[in-house]
XYZ file of N, CA and C in Angstrom:
648
model
N 0.833 -1.194 0.000
C 0.000 0.000 0.000
C 0.872 1.251 0.000
N 0.271 2.337 -0.430
C 0.901 3.636 -0.293
C 0.374 4.259 0.987
N 1.256 4.453 1.953
C 0.870 4.904 3.281
C 1.442 6.295 3.534
N 0.604 7.215 3.978
C 1.074 8.509 4.443
C 1.037 8.502 5.959
N 2.204 8.644 6.567
C 2.335 8.611 8.020
C 2.600 10.029 8.505
N 1.699 10.544 9.303
C 1.790 11.924 9.775
C 2.417 11.922 11.159
N 3.457 12.728 11.317
C 4.249 12.691 12.541
C 5.454 11.804 12.347
N 6.069 11.916 11.179
C 7.059 10.958 10.721
C 8.368 10.916 11.475
N 8.640 11.924 12.318
C 9.898 11.922 13.072
C 9.679 11.570 14.538
N 8.477 11.193 14.904
C 8.233 10.789 16.279
C 8.934 9.481 16.616
N 9.102 9.225 17.905
C 9.822 8.017 18.330
C 9.134 6.748 17.840
N 7.814 6.689 17.945
C 7.092 5.515 17.467
C 7.175 5.425 15.945
N 6.998 6.552 15.278
C 7.020 6.565 13.814
C 8.356 6.063 13.265
N 9.445 6.499 13.868
C 10.767 6.079 13.380
C 10.979 4.583 13.552
N 10.266 3.967 14.479
C 10.332 2.519 14.647
C 9.360 1.801 13.713
N 8.242 2.452 13.391
C 7.244 1.838 12.513
C 7.646 1.908 11.043
N 8.305 2.972 10.649
C 8.612 3.173 9.226
C 9.428 2.031 8.623
N 10.504 1.566 9.260
C 11.233 0.458 8.641
C 10.421 -0.827 8.590
N 9.548 -1.056 9.561
C 8.702 -2.248 9.525
C 7.754 -2.193 8.332
N 7.197 -1.019 8.080
C 6.264 -0.868 6.972
C 6.964 -0.969 5.622
N 8.118 -0.332 5.507
C 8.821 -0.383 4.220
C 9.357 -1.786 3.947
N 9.836 -2.473 4.993
C 10.323 -3.837 4.807
C 9.204 -4.803 4.431
N 7.967 -4.440 4.796
C 6.815 -5.263 4.415
C 6.361 -4.979 2.989
N 7.035 -4.053 2.316
C 6.742 -3.778 0.923
C 5.867 -2.572 0.667
N 5.518 -1.848 1.722
C 4.691 -0.668 1.531
C 5.541 0.536 1.140
N 4.922 1.467 0.445
C 5.545 2.755 0.142
C 5.103 3.735 1.214
N 6.043 4.264 1.961
C 5.713 5.104 3.106
C 6.184 6.528 2.851
N 5.242 7.459 2.941
C 5.549 8.889 2.886
C 5.428 9.414 4.311
N 6.514 9.812 4.892
C 6.542 10.252 6.280
C 6.518 11.773 6.325
N 5.456 12.325 6.896
C 5.263 13.770 6.928
C 5.977 14.343 8.151
N 6.863 15.306 7.895
C 7.632 15.946 8.964
C 7.524 17.458 8.809
N 7.681 18.157 9.920
C 7.606 19.623 9.881
C 8.974 20.244 9.660
N 10.007 19.614 10.197
C 11.358 20.165 10.150
C 12.178 19.449 9.076
N 12.585 20.150 8.026
C 13.347 19.488 6.962
C 14.673 18.907 7.444
N 15.181 19.390 8.571
C 16.433 18.850 9.095
C 16.286 17.399 9.555
N 15.056 16.936 9.721
C 14.823 15.550 10.137
C 14.713 14.594 8.951
N 14.811 15.122 7.740
C 14.582 14.320 6.554
C 15.532 13.143 6.412
N 16.816 13.362 6.662
C 17.797 12.291 6.476
C 17.534 11.139 7.439
N 17.183 11.460 8.676
C 16.919 10.409 9.666
C 15.690 9.590 9.264
N 14.678 10.268 8.766
C 13.475 9.567 8.318
C 13.787 8.691 7.106
N 14.517 9.222 6.160
C 14.771 8.467 4.933
C 15.701 7.281 5.170
N 16.464 7.312 6.256
C 17.294 6.163 6.611
C 16.438 4.949 6.974
N 15.158 5.170 7.288
C 14.258 4.062 7.610
C 13.686 3.404 6.357
N 13.906 4.026 5.201
C 13.325 3.536 3.961
C 12.105 4.316 3.525
N 11.643 5.225 4.381
C 10.486 6.054 4.039
C 10.926 7.272 3.234
N 9.968 7.872 2.548
C 10.203 9.135 1.850
C 9.772 10.267 2.763
N 10.651 11.208 3.018
C 10.316 12.351 3.866
C 9.551 13.391 3.054
N 8.441 13.853 3.606
C 7.632 14.896 2.984
C 7.472 16.020 4.004
N 7.910 17.218 3.647
C 7.870 18.342 4.581
C 6.542 19.076 4.453
N 5.798 19.121 5.554
C 4.532 19.854 5.599
C 4.210 20.123 7.062
N 3.538 21.219 7.315
C 3.169 21.590 8.673
C 1.679 21.321 8.866
N 1.370 20.275 9.615
C -0.026 19.878 9.807
C -0.855 20.988 10.431
N -0.210 21.857 11.181
C -0.949 22.908 11.881
C -1.447 23.995 10.936
N -0.791 24.165 9.803
C -1.130 25.283 8.922
C -1.746 24.862 7.592
N -1.835 23.570 7.301
C -2.407 23.127 6.033
C -3.886 23.477 5.958
N -4.332 23.970 4.797
C -5.760 24.147 4.568
C -6.311 22.890 3.887
N -7.582 22.888 3.565
C -8.213 21.692 3.005
C -7.538 21.258 1.710
N -7.225 22.223 0.847
C -6.561 21.873 -0.405
C -5.183 21.277 -0.138
N -4.486 21.822 0.851
C -3.176 21.296 1.197
C -3.257 19.872 1.709
N -4.255 19.593 2.539
C -4.452 18.229 3.020
C -4.782 17.283 1.871
N -5.653 17.727 0.971
C -6.007 16.874 -0.162
C -4.776 16.537 -0.997
N -3.945 17.532 -1.246
C -2.737 17.297 -2.037
C -1.777 16.361 -1.308
N -1.693 16.510 0.014
C -0.780 15.685 0.785
C -1.196 14.219 0.780
N -2.488 13.959 0.861
C -2.978 12.585 0.991
C -3.395 11.954 -0.335
N -3.420 12.732 -1.400
C -3.855 12.203 -2.695
C -3.016 10.992 -3.091
N -3.694 9.961 -3.547
C -3.007 8.749 -3.986
C -2.695 7.769 -2.881
N -2.970 8.133 -1.649
C -2.676 7.239 -0.527
C -3.760 6.171 -0.391
N -3.340 4.981 -0.021
C -4.287 3.928 0.331
C -4.614 3.961 1.820
N -3.659 4.440 2.619
C -3.827 4.427 4.067
C -3.154 5.644 4.675
N -3.700 6.090 5.802
C -3.123 7.187 6.580
C -2.874 6.666 7.986
N -1.693 6.951 8.518
C -1.395 6.653 9.913
C -1.144 7.986 10.614
N -1.959 8.270 11.644
C -1.758 9.497 12.424
C -0.937 9.150 13.659
N 0.311 9.617 13.685
C 1.180 9.396 14.831
C 1.784 10.719 15.282
N 1.098 11.811 14.950
C 1.582 13.147 15.300
C 1.022 13.572 16.644
N 1.640 14.577 17.230
C 1.147 15.150 18.470
C 1.894 16.423 18.787
N 1.223 17.307 19.480
C 1.866 18.567 19.834
C 2.949 18.376 20.886
N 2.850 17.283 21.638
C 3.884 16.997 22.625
C 3.845 17.910 23.834
N 2.637 18.311 24.213
C 2.515 19.220 25.350
C 2.705 20.660 24.924
N 3.134 21.494 25.851
C 3.270 22.908 25.530
C 1.943 23.614 25.665
N 1.679 24.573 24.792
C 0.500 25.413 24.946
C -0.779 24.634 24.622
N -1.853 24.903 25.338
C -3.129 24.286 24.994
C -3.560 24.613 23.566
N -3.262 25.828 23.109
C -3.657 26.224 21.755
C -3.021 25.316 20.709
N -1.736 25.047 20.869
C -1.067 24.169 19.903
C -1.572 22.733 20.032
N -1.840 22.303 21.252
C -2.368 20.956 21.450
C -3.685 20.780 20.711
N -4.599 21.732 20.870
C -5.872 21.631 20.152
C -5.669 21.742 18.642
N -4.746 22.591 18.229
C -4.509 22.796 16.796
C -3.996 21.520 16.117
N -3.136 20.783 16.803
C -2.576 19.563 16.210
C -3.445 18.349 16.517
N -3.642 18.071 17.802
C -4.242 16.805 18.209
C -5.736 16.731 17.927
N -6.403 17.870 17.784
C -7.816 17.860 17.424
C -8.028 18.369 16.009
N -7.695 19.635 15.763
C -8.095 20.264 14.499
C -7.371 19.671 13.299
N -6.059 19.521 13.383
C -5.315 18.966 12.252
C -5.669 17.502 12.039
N -5.843 16.768 13.135
C -6.221 15.362 12.997
C -7.558 15.232 12.277
N -8.538 16.041 12.686
C -9.849 16.004 12.047
C -9.748 16.421 10.580
N -8.947 17.437 10.298
C -8.766 17.865 8.903
C -8.180 16.745 8.055
N -7.265 15.971 8.624
C -6.665 14.863 7.876
C -7.696 13.771 7.594
N -8.584 13.520 8.539
C -9.637 12.512 8.336
C -10.574 12.929 7.215
N -10.984 14.196 7.258
C -11.895 14.686 6.224
C -11.235 14.625 4.849
N -9.936 14.957 4.801
C -9.222 14.879 3.523
C -9.085 13.437 3.061
N -8.809 12.538 3.989
C -8.694 11.120 3.621
C -9.989 10.635 2.976
N -11.118 11.050 3.539
C -12.405 10.665 2.958
C -12.585 11.272 1.572
N -12.166 12.522 1.417
C -12.355 13.186 0.113
C -11.516 12.551 -0.983
N -10.280 12.162 -0.652
C -9.365 11.679 -1.698
C -9.366 10.161 -1.818
N -10.134 9.476 -0.985
C -10.251 8.028 -1.117
C -9.162 7.229 -0.419
N -8.519 7.818 0.579
C -7.556 7.067 1.398
C -8.356 6.343 2.477
N -8.853 5.164 2.160
C -9.900 4.524 2.955
C -9.420 4.053 4.326
N -8.202 3.534 4.399
C -7.713 2.958 5.666
C -7.098 4.066 6.507
N -7.499 4.167 7.762
C -7.004 5.233 8.632
C -6.696 4.632 10.002
N -5.426 4.734 10.401
C -4.977 4.237 11.696
C -4.663 5.442 12.578
N -5.379 5.570 13.690
C -5.153 6.643 14.645
C -4.411 6.091 15.856
N -3.265 6.685 16.176
C -2.579 6.345 17.414
C -3.098 7.298 18.491
N -3.923 6.762 19.364
C -4.505 7.536 20.454
C -3.808 7.106 21.750
N -4.551 6.929 22.824
C -3.925 6.452 24.060
C -4.950 5.681 24.882
N -4.471 4.839 25.764
C -5.315 4.010 26.614
C -6.161 4.921 27.507
N -7.482 4.758 27.441
C -8.377 5.561 28.268
C -8.896 6.806 27.602
N -8.533 7.038 26.344
C -9.029 8.213 25.640
C -10.542 8.139 25.482
N -11.183 9.288 25.522
C -12.630 9.338 25.330
C -13.248 10.428 26.173
N -14.534 10.674 26.002
C -15.192 11.760 26.734
C -15.206 11.540 28.250
N -15.052 10.278 28.682
C -15.019 9.980 30.114
C -13.585 9.766 30.605
N -12.650 10.522 30.034
C -11.235 10.343 30.366
C -10.924 10.677 31.826
N -11.738 11.511 32.444
C -11.590 11.762 33.865
C -10.508 12.745 34.262
N -9.894 13.421 33.290
C -8.842 14.384 33.617
C -9.484 15.718 33.999
N -9.169 16.278 35.156
C -9.766 17.567 35.560
C -9.378 18.692 34.599
N -10.282 19.650 34.452
C -10.042 20.744 33.504
C -8.839 21.590 33.878
N -8.481 21.624 35.155
C -7.338 22.443 35.562
C -6.025 21.680 35.532
N -6.051 20.453 35.009
C -4.835 19.643 34.905
C -4.152 19.925 33.567
N -2.826 19.905 33.564
C -2.078 20.219 32.341
C -2.338 19.211 31.220
N -2.780 18.011 31.564
C -3.045 16.968 30.557
C -4.426 17.133 29.918
N -5.272 17.993 30.505
C -6.651 18.095 30.022
C -6.752 18.472 28.541
N -6.025 19.485 28.043
C -6.180 19.825 26.627
C -5.895 18.640 25.699
N -4.874 17.848 26.041
C -4.558 16.674 25.212
C -5.690 15.654 25.281
N -6.141 15.343 26.497
C -7.218 14.369 26.651
C -8.478 14.831 25.932
N -8.801 16.102 26.049
C -9.988 16.665 25.414
C -9.858 16.641 23.897
N -8.674 16.999 23.404
C -8.436 17.021 21.964
C -8.515 15.623 21.371
N -7.900 14.653 22.043
C -7.920 13.277 21.527
C -9.333 12.707 21.559
N -10.090 13.022 22.602
C -11.475 12.546 22.660
C -12.269 13.056 21.471
N -12.090 14.331 21.135
C -12.819 14.921 20.010
C -12.376 14.318 18.683
N -11.064 14.123 18.510
C -10.553 13.570 17.256
C -11.021 12.129 17.073
N -10.927 11.333 18.131
C -11.350 9.935 18.022
C -12.844 9.840 17.714
N -13.647 10.693 18.366
C -15.087 10.677 18.118
C -15.393 11.050 16.665
N -14.671 12.025 16.139
C -14.881 12.412 14.744
C -14.549 11.255 13.809
N -13.446 10.571 14.087
C -13.033 9.452 13.238
C -14.088 8.352 13.245
N -14.640 8.059 14.425
C -15.672 7.014 14.503
C -16.916 7.397 13.713
N -17.129 8.687 13.506
C -18.297 9.143 12.765
C -18.102 9.181 11.259
N -16.900 8.884 10.786
C -16.650 8.850 9.347
C -16.972 7.471 8.788
N -16.970 7.366 7.464
C -17.145 6.046 6.857
C -15.810 5.472 6.393
N -14.713 5.999 6.940
C -13.396 5.437 6.664
C -13.264 4.061 7.313
N -12.319 3.280 6.838
C -11.995 1.990 7.458
C -10.974 2.259 8.560
N -11.466 2.765 9.686
C -10.587 3.270 10.734
C -10.303 2.210 11.795
N -9.140 2.329 12.396
C -8.809 1.600 13.610
C -8.124 2.578 14.558
N -8.572 2.611 15.811
C -7.969 3.473 16.820
C -7.142 2.619 17.761
N -5.861 2.920 17.846
C -4.954 2.194 18.730
C -4.794 2.974 20.033
N -4.887 2.290 21.155
C -4.794 2.937 22.450
C -3.662 2.386 23.298
N -2.409 2.686 22.942
C -1.303 2.220 23.780
C -1.315 2.902 25.139
N -0.828 2.191 26.137
C -0.750 2.752 27.484
C 0.544 3.556 27.621
N 1.036 3.719 28.836
C 2.217 4.549 29.052
C 3.416 4.051 28.268
N 4.022 4.932 27.494
C 5.072 4.523 26.558
C 6.437 4.441 27.243
N 7.177 3.369 26.926
C 8.532 3.183 27.443
C 9.502 3.025 26.288
N 10.771 3.019 26.626
C 11.826 2.802 25.629
C 12.407 1.398 25.731
N 11.661 0.490 26.334
C 12.122 -0.896 26.466
C 12.242 -1.549 25.088
N 13.036 -2.611 25.044
C 13.169 -3.373 23.810
C 11.833 -4.043 23.463
N 11.574 -4.274 22.179
C 10.307 -4.904 21.804
C 10.247 -6.356 22.259
N 9.078 -6.753 22.733
C 8.841 -8.158 23.075
C 7.991 -8.843 22.016
N 7.291 -8.025 21.198
C 6.382 -8.602 20.219
C 5.129 -9.186 20.843
N 4.870 -8.818 22.113
C 3.733 -9.388 22.840
C 2.971 -8.283 23.572
N 1.651 -8.366 23.514
C 0.804 -7.335 24.115
C -0.358 -7.969 24.861
N -1.098 -7.124 25.579
C -2.312 -7.515 26.282
C -3.416 -6.567 25.850
N -4.400 -7.082 25.125
C -5.502 -6.249 24.644
C -6.740 -6.368 25.528
N -6.633 -7.117 26.631
C -7.797 -7.359 27.484
C -7.698 -6.658 28.835
N -6.617 -5.923 29.068
C -6.413 -5.289 30.373
C -7.501 -4.249 30.649
N -7.932 -4.198 31.893
C -8.964 -3.243 32.277
C -8.393 -1.874 32.610
N -7.092 -1.810 32.855
C -6.480 -0.533 33.231
C -5.164 -0.347 32.504
N -4.765 0.904 32.405
C -3.541 1.259 31.688
C -2.310 0.825 32.461
N -1.341 0.289 31.725
C -0.048 -0.050 32.298
C 1.043 0.651 31.516
N 1.929 -0.127 30.931
C 2.965 0.421 30.066
C 3.115 -0.457 28.833
N 3.686 0.133 27.794
C 3.977 -0.598 26.561
C 5.172 0.066 25.902
N 6.042 -0.732 25.331
C 7.218 -0.163 24.677
C 6.815 0.481 23.361
N 7.487 1.565 23.022
C 7.241 2.210 21.737
C 7.493 1.243 20.590
N 8.464 0.365 20.755
C 8.772 -0.601 19.700
C 7.619 -1.580 19.490
N 6.951 -1.965 20.573
C 5.768 -2.816 20.413
C 4.631 -2.049 19.754
N 4.479 -0.768 20.072
C 3.453 0.044 19.409
C 3.719 0.086 17.904
N 4.972 0.257 17.529
C 5.325 0.268 16.106
C 4.944 -1.044 15.445
N 5.181 -2.153 16.141
C 4.809 -3.453 15.581
C 3.298 -3.579 15.451
N 2.555 -3.021 16.410
C 1.096 -3.070 16.332
C 0.598 -2.250 15.135
N 1.198 -1.090 14.905
C 0.819 -0.290 13.735
C 1.019 -1.098 12.454
N 2.196 -1.684 12.307
C 2.502 -2.439 11.090
C 1.569 -3.638 10.929
N 1.246 -4.300 12.029
C 0.364 -5.466 11.955
C -1.079 -5.055 11.683
N -1.497 -3.919 12.205
C -2.869 -3.444 11.990
C -3.099 -3.086 10.531
N -2.108 -2.477 9.902
C -2.206 -2.139 8.473
C -2.537 -3.375 7.652
N -1.998 -4.522 8.054
C -2.174 -5.765 7.300
C -3.510 -6.447 7.576
N -4.298 -5.903 8.507
C -5.520 -6.591 8.937
C -6.747 -5.704 8.726
N -7.327 -5.733 7.524
C -8.515 -4.919 7.262
C -9.694 -5.295 8.150
N -9.683 -6.506 8.707
C -10.757 -6.930 9.590
C -10.812 -6.163 10.893
N -9.781 -5.352 11.163
C -9.776 -4.529 12.371
C -10.452 -3.182 12.154
N -10.963 -2.929 10.980
C -11.673 -1.668 10.729
C -12.869 -1.569 11.663
N -13.049 -0.360 12.220
C -14.147 -0.130 13.138
C -13.863 -0.554 14.567
N -12.592 -0.870 14.867
C -12.236 -1.322 16.214
C -11.360 -0.293 16.929
N -11.571 -0.181 18.232
C -10.691 0.576 19.114
C -9.941 -0.438 19.970
N -8.605 -0.346 19.990
C -7.793 -1.391 20.616
C -6.874 -0.787 21.670
N -7.301 -0.762 22.938
C -6.377 -0.378 24.004
C -5.452 -1.552 24.318
N -4.199 -1.272 24.651
C -3.294 -2.388 24.936
C -2.109 -1.955 25.789
N -1.624 -2.928 26.549
C -0.387 -2.834 27.315
C 0.605 -3.844 26.756
N 1.848 -3.804 27.225
C 2.718 -4.949 27.039
C 2.060 -6.148 27.717
N 2.261 -7.332 27.150
C 1.626 -8.513 27.720
C 2.288 -9.786 27.285
N 1.510 -10.859 27.208
C 2.059 -12.184 26.940
C 1.607 -12.772 25.611
N 0.665 -12.105 24.920
C 0.144 -12.669 23.675
C 0.870 -12.074 22.472
N 1.280 -12.916 21.577
C 1.973 -12.463 20.370
C 1.080 -11.483 19.615
N 1.685 -10.396 19.112
C 0.909 -9.291 18.537
C -0.017 -9.758 17.427
N 0.489 -10.528 16.486
C -0.349 -10.985 15.385
C -1.535 -11.809 15.864
N -1.281 -12.699 16.823
C -2.365 -13.537 17.362
C -3.394 -12.697 18.104
N -2.914 -11.705 18.875
C -3.828 -10.829 19.610
C -4.735 -10.062 18.658
N -4.160 -9.553 17.583
C -4.946 -8.776 16.630
C -5.862 -9.675 15.803
N -5.391 -10.864 15.464
C -6.240 -11.792 14.724
C -7.481 -12.157 15.534
N -7.314 -12.321 16.847
C -8.449 -12.667 17.701
C -9.472 -11.532 17.701
N -9.016 -10.301 17.670
C -9.924 -9.156 17.659
C -10.599 -8.994 16.300
N -9.869 -9.338 15.236
C -10.412 -9.187 13.884
C -11.460 -10.253 13.578
N -11.488 -11.282 14.395
C -12.461 -12.343 14.189
C -12.063 -13.253 13.047
């Protein structure tokens, strides 16, 4: 497939890109800073410079045109609430609408464990804008007719990949970024996961088997 991955220089993205390219996909990794291009292209992906925060509808359409799938792995990374809403809510929603317009049917959203309107984060907490933005973006995605899958990794670590996760946990734990990258690559290969939200921690079940069980 031709995959456009938004947030191409993120820690998870840099681990997912070589997995996707080695699987035979063409990956266009969207980055804001051109200085990150060489690092991205070392993964086998093509670096595409664009600022998700400032793209208009035509810009989004041009960016996603010809794509079979979109992976959203971008984030404001904290900082001002304004930027958090601009990236994690508004830009994410704009990308979904563009994907629908240009026919990029498969859409993988990297969200987080516990995301949703009942996230429980107090409004005066610094995490609230992110939680609120992700809840809105995920809800918008569920309302589209895209073949979407929402991934909900728990607390991210830099541990080595185990290739094993737990999709049945009732509460958030931790998961390595490398395992998240493997889940992204495996989800792309499983169209039967469309319409599913998958929260997960590190665990004992092999990633492919865990996802196959969910895909039915």
